[in-house]
Short mmCIF file of C-alpha atoms in Angstrom, two decimals:
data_model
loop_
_atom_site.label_atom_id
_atom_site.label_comp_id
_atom_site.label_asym_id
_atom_site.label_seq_id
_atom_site.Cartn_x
_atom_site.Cartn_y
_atom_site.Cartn_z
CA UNK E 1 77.49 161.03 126.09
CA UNK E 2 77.20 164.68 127.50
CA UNK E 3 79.97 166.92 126.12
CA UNK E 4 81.61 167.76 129.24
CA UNK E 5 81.98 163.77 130.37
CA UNK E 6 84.30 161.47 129.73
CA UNK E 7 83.62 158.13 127.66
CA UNK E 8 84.02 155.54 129.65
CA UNK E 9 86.90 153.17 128.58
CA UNK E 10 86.34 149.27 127.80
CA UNK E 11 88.76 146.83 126.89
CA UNK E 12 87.53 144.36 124.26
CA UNK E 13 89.29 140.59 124.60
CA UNK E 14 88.77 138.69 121.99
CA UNK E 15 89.98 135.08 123.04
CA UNK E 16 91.21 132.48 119.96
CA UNK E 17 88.62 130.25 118.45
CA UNK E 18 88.98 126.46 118.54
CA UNK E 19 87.36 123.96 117.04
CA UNK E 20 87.31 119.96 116.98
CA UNK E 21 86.10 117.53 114.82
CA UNK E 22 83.62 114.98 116.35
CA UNK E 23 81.81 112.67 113.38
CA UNK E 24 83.95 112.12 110.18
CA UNK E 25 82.29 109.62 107.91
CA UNK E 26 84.32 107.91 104.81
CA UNK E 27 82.24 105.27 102.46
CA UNK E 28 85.60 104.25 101.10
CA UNK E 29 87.25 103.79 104.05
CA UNK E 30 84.12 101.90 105.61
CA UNK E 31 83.93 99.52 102.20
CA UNK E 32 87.43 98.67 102.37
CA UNK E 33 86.94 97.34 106.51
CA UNK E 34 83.46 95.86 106.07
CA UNK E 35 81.97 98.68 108.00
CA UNK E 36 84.46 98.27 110.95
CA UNK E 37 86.49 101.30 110.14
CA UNK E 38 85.88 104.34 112.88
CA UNK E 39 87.69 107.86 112.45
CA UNK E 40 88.72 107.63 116.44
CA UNK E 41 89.99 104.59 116.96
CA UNK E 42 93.57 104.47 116.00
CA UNK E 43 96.95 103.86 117.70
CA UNK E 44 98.55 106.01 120.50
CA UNK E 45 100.71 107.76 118.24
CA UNK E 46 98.00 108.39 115.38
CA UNK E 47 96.64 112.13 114.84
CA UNK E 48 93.30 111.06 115.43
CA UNK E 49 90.40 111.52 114.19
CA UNK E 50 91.76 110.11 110.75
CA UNK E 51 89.99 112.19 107.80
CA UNK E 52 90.30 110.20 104.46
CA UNK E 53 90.49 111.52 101.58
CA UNK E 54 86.58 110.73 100.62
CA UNK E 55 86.12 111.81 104.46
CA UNK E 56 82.89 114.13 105.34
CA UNK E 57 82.75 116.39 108.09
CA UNK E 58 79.32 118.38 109.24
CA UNK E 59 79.39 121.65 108.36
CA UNK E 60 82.01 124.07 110.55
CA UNK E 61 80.53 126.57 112.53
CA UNK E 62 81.98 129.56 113.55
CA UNK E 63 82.37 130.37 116.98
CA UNK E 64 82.79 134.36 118.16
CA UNK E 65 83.50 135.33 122.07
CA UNK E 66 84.01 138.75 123.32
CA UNK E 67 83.98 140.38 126.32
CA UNK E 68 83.64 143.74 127.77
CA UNK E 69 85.43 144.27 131.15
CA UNK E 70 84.47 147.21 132.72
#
C-alpha cells in the first residue's frame, strides 16, 4: 500500500457451518436385532439417524468457508 492510496475495502462473509451424520455403527444395538438394526431406517416421525448410546461416529471434520467480495 502506497501512503497516499486508499486500502481497498473487502467484506469478509463467513457463512454457518453444517454438518450431517452419514455412518453410525452400534455393536449393541446390532446384537440385540441379529445384525438387522440400521441407524437410518426408522419411522416418519423418528429423528433419524438414531445414535445409541454405544453408537460410533467417524471422526467430525471441520468445515471453514469464506469469501472475499470485492
Amino acid at each position: 500500500m502506497l501512503s497516499n492510496s486508499t486500502p481497498t475495502a473487502r467484506k469478509l462473509t463467513t457463512y454457518p457451518l453444517t454438518m450431517s451424520l452419514s455412518e453410525v455403527t452400534s455393536e449393541r444395538a446390532s446384537n440385540l436385532t441379529g445384525g438387522l438394526w440400521s441407524a437410518s431406517i426408522g419411522a416418519t416421525y423418528d429423528d433419524l439417524p438414531e445414535v445409541p448410546p454405544d453408537g460410533e461416529t467417524p471422526p467430525l471434520k471441520p468445515l471453514k468457508k469464506e469469501h472475499l467480495h470485492p
